[in-house]
mmCIF file of C-alpha atoms in Angstrom:
data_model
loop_
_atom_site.group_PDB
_atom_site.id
_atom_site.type_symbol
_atom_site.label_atom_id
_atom_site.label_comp_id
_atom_site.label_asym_id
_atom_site.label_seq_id
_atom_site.Cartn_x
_atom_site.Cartn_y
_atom_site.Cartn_z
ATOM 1 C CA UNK A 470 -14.386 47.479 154.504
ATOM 2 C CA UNK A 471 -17.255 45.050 154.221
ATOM 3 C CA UNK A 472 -17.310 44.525 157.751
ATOM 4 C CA UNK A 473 -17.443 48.820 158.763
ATOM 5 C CA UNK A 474 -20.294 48.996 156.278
ATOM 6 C CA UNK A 475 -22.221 46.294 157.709
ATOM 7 C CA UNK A 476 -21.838 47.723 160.950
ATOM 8 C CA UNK A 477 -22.939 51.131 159.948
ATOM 9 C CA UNK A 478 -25.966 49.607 158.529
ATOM 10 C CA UNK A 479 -26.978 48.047 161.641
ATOM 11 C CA UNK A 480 -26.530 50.978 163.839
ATOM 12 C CA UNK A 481 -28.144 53.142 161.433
ATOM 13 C CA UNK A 482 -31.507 50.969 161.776
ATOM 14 C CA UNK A 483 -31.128 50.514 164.961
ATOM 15 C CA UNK A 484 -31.266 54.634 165.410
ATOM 16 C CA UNK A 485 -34.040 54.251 163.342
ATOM 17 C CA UNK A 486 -36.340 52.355 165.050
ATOM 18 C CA UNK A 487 -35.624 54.059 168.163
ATOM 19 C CA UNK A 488 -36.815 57.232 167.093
ATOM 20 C CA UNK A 489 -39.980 55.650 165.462
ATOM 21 C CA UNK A 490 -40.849 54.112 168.729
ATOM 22 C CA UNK A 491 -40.401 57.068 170.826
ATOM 23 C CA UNK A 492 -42.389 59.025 168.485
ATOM 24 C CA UNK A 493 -39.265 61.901 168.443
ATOM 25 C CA UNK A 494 -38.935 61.772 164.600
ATOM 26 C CA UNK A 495 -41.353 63.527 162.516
ATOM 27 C CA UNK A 496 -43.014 62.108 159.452
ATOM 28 C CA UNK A 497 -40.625 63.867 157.095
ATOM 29 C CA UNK A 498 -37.427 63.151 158.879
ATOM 30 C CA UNK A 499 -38.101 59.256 159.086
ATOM 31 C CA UNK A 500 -38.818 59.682 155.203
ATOM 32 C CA UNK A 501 -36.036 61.276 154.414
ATOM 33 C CA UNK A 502 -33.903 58.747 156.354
ATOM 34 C CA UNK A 503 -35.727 55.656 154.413
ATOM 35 C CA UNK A 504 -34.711 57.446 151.613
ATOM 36 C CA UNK A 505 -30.893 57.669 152.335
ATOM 37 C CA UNK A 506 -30.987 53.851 153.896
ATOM 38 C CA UNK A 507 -32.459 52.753 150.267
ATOM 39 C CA UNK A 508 -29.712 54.175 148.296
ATOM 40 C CA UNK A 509 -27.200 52.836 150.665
ATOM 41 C CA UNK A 510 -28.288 49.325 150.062
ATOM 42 C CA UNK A 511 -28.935 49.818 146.274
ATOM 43 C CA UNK A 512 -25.604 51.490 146.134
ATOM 44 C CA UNK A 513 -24.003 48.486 148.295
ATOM 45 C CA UNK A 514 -23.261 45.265 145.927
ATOM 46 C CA UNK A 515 -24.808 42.023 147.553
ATOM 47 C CA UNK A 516 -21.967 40.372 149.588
ATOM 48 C CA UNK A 517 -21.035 36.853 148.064
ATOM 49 C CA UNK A 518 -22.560 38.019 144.004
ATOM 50 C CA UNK A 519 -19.444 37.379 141.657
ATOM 51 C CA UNK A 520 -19.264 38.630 137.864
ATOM 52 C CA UNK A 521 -20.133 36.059 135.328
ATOM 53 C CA UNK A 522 -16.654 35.469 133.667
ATOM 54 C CA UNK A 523 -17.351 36.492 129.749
ATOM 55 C CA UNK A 524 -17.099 33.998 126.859
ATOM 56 C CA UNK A 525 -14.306 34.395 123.996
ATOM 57 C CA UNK A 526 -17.922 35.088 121.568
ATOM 58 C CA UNK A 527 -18.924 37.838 123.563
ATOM 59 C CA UNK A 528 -15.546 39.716 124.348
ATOM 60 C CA UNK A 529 -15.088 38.943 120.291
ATOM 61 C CA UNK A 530 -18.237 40.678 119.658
ATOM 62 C CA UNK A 531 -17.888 43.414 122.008
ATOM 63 C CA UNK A 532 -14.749 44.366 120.001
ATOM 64 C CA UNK A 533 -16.618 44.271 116.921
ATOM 65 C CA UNK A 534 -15.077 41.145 115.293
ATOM 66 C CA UNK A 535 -17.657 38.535 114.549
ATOM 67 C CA UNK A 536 -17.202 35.351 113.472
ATOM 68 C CA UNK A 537 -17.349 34.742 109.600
ATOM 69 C CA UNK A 538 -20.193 32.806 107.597
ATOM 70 C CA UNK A 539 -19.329 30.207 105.056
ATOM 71 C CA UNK A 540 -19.224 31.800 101.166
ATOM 72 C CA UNK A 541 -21.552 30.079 99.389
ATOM 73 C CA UNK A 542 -20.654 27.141 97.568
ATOM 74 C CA UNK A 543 -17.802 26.598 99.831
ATOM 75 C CA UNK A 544 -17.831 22.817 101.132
ATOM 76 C CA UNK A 545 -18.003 22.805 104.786
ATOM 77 C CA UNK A 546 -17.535 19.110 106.409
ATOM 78 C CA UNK A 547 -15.874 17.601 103.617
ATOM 79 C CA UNK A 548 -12.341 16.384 102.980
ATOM 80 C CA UNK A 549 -12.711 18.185 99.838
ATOM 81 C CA UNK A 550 -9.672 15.397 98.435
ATOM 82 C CA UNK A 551 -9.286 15.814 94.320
ATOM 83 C CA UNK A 552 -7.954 13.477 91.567
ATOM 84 C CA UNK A 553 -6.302 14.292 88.593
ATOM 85 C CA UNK A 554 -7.933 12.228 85.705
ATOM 86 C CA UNK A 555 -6.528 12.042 81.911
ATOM 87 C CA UNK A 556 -9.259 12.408 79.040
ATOM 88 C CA UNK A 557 -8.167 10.875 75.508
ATOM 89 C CA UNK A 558 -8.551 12.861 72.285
ATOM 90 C CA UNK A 559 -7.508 12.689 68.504
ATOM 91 C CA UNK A 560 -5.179 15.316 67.170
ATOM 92 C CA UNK A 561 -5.783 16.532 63.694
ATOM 93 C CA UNK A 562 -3.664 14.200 62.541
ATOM 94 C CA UNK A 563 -5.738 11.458 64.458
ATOM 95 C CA UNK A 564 -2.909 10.336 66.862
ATOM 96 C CA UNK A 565 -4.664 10.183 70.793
ATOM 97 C CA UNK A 566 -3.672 12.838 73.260
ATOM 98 C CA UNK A 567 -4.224 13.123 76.672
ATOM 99 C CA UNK A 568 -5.570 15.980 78.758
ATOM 100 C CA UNK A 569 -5.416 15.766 82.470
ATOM 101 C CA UNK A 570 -8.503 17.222 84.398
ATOM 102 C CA UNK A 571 -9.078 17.796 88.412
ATOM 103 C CA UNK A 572 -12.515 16.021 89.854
ATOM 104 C CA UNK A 573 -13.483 15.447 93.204
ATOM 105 C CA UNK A 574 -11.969 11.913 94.719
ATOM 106 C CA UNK A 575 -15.409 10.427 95.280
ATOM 107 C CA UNK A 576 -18.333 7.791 94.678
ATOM 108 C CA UNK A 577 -19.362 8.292 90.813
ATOM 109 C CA UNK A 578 -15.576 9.560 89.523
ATOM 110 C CA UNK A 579 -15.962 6.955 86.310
ATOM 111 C CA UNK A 580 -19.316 9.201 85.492
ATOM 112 C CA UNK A 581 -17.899 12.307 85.822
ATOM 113 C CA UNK A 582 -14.788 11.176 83.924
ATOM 114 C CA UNK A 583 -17.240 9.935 80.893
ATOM 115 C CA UNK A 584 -19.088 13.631 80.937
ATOM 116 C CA UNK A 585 -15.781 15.491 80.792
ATOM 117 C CA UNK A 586 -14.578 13.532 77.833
ATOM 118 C CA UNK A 587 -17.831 14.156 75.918
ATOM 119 C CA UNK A 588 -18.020 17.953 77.025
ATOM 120 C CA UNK A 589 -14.592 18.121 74.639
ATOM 121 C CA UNK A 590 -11.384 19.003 74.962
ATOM 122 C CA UNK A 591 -9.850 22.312 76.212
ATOM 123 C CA UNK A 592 -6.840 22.098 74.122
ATOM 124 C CA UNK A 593 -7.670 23.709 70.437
ATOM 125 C CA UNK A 594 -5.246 21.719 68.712
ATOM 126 C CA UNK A 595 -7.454 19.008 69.672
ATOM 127 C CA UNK A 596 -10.504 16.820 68.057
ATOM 128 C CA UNK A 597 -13.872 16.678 69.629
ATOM 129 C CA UNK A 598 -14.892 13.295 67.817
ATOM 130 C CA UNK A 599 -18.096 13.051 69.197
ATOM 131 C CA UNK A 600 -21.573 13.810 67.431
ATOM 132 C CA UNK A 601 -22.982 17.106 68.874
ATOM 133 C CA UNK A 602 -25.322 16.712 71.861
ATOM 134 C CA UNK A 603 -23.630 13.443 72.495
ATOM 135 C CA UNK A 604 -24.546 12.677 76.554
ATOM 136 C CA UNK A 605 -24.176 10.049 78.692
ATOM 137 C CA UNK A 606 -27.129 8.396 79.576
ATOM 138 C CA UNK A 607 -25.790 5.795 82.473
ATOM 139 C CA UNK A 608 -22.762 4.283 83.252
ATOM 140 C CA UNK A 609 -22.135 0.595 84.905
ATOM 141 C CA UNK A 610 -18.848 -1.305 86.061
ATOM 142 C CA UNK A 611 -19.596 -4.014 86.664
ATOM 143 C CA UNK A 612 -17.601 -7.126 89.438
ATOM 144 C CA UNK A 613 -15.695 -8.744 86.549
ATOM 145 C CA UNK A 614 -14.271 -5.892 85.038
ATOM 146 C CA UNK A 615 -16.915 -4.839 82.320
ATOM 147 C CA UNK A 616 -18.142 -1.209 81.863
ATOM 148 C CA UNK A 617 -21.563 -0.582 80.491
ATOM 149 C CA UNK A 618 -21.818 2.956 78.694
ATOM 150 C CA UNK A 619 -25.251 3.959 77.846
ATOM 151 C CA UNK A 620 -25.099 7.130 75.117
ATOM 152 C CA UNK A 621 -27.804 9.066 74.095
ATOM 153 C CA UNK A 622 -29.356 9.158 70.478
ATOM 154 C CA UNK A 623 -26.768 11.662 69.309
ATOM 155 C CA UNK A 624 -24.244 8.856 69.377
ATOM 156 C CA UNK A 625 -25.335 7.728 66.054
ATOM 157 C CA UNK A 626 -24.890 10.478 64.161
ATOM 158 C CA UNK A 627 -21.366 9.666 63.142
ATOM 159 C CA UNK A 628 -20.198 10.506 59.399
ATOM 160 C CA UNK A 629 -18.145 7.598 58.633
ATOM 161 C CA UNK A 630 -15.943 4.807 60.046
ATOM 162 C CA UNK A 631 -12.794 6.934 60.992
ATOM 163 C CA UNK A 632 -15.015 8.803 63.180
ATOM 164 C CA UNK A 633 -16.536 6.063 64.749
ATOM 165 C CA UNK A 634 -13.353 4.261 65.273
ATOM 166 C CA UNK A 635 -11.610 7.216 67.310
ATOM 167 C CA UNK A 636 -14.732 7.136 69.421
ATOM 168 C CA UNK A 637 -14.420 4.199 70.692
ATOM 169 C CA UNK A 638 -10.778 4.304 70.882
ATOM 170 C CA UNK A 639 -11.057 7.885 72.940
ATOM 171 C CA UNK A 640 -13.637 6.456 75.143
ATOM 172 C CA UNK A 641 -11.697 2.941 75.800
ATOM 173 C CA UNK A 642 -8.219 5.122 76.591
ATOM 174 C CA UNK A 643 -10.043 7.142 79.366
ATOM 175 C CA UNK A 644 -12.104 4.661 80.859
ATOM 176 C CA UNK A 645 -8.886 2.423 80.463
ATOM 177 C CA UNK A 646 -6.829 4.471 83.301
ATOM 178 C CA UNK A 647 -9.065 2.747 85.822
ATOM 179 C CA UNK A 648 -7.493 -0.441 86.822
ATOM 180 C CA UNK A 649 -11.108 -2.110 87.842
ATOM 181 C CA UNK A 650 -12.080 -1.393 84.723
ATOM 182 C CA UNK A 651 -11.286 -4.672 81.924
ATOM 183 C CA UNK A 652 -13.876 -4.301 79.205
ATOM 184 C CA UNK A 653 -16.201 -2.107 77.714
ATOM 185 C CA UNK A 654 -19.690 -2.146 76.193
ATOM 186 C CA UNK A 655 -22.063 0.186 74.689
ATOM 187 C CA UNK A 656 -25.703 1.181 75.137
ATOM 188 C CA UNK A 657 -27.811 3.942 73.054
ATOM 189 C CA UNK A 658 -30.593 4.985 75.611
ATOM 190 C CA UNK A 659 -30.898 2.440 77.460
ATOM 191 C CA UNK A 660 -30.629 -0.603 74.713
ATOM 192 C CA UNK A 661 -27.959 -2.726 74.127
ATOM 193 C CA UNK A 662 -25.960 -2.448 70.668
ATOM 194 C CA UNK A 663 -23.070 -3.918 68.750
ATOM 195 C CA UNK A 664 -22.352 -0.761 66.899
ATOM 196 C CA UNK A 665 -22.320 2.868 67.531
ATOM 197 C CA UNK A 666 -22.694 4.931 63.669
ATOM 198 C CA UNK A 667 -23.163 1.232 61.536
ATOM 199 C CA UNK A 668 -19.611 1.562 60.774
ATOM 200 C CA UNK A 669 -17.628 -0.690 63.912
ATOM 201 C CA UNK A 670 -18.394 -4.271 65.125
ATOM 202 C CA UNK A 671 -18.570 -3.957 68.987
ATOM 203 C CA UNK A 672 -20.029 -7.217 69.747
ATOM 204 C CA UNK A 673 -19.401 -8.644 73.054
ATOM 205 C CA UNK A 674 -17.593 -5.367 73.855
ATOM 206 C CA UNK A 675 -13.883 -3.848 73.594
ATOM 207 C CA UNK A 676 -11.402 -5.785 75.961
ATOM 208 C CA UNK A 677 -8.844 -2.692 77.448
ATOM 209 C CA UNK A 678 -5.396 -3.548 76.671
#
């Protein structure tokens, strides 16, 4: 087929040229038969062109499905890998309890741990035994085992020694579940201290059993 077309191409200019030569074609005539020789070649797809193959994006898109953006505060590029961590806490009859909490498996879990615990516990039936506004300031482990927790001022504002003592003894049972972790001394912002509300000695800090 490409071959008959080609052909009838060639004669066709060949007739052409002929008549212009010989002067037996009239002004309008050889127009008119420009005319129909420029459609045939616009018409007439170049010999060796071959359709771009399409991409999966554009046959998605010409079908109206496009590809969906990230919600935000999704994580994208993360292993997104969680822990389950247990946070200490008196019962009304002061006896410790344990509430487990999910955090992200990464760098700085100890912190995040500590602010948990001093946000309070979700459980009703349990005590949160520490002064309001109680934060944590910094936090520390060090190589050998010992765990520097820096509170802020509200720390002190405990009412008397019971308080005080379940605490400490909240805060050591949390901290406690990490293995690295062998003793543990307190800061109130920023300055070292042997006692939290006046009431407990914590000189040289409290060893985790």
């Amino acid at each position: 087929m490409r071959m008959r077309k080609g052909a009838i191409i060639f004669l066709g200019l060949a007739m052409l040229i002929v008549c212009l030569l010989s002067g037996g074609c009239s002004n309008t005539a050889a127009d008119e038969e420009l005319a129909d020789w420029r459609q045939l070649f616009q018409e007439a797809p170049p010999a060796d062109e071959e359709p771009l193959p399409i991409t999966d994006d554009e046959l998605l898109a010409q079908l109206g499905v496009l590809p969906e953006s990230p919600a935000p505060g999704d994580a994208v590029g993360t292993g997104g890998e969680v822990m389950v961590v247990k946070l200490y806490y008196p019962d009304e009859m002061g006896y410790m309890s344990q509430e487990e909490r999910t955090v992200a498996a990464e760098e700085g879990v100890a912190r995040r741990t500590m602010e948990l615990l001093l946000d309070g516990p979700e459980d009703a039936a349990l005590q949160n035994i520490f002064p309001a506004g109680t934060t944590l300031k910094d936090i520390n482990i060090k190589e050998d085992g010992e765990c520097i927790v820096d509170l802020s001022a509200e720390v002190t504002g405990v009412k008397n020694r019971e308080q005080e003592d379940l605490m400490v003894e909240s805060i050591i049972n949390t901290l406690g579940e990490y293995p690295t972790i062998k003793r543990v001394s307190f800061r109130v912002e920023g300055w070292d201290t042997n006692t939290l509300g006046g009431y407990t000695d914590l000189t040289g800090g409290v060893p985790i059993k």
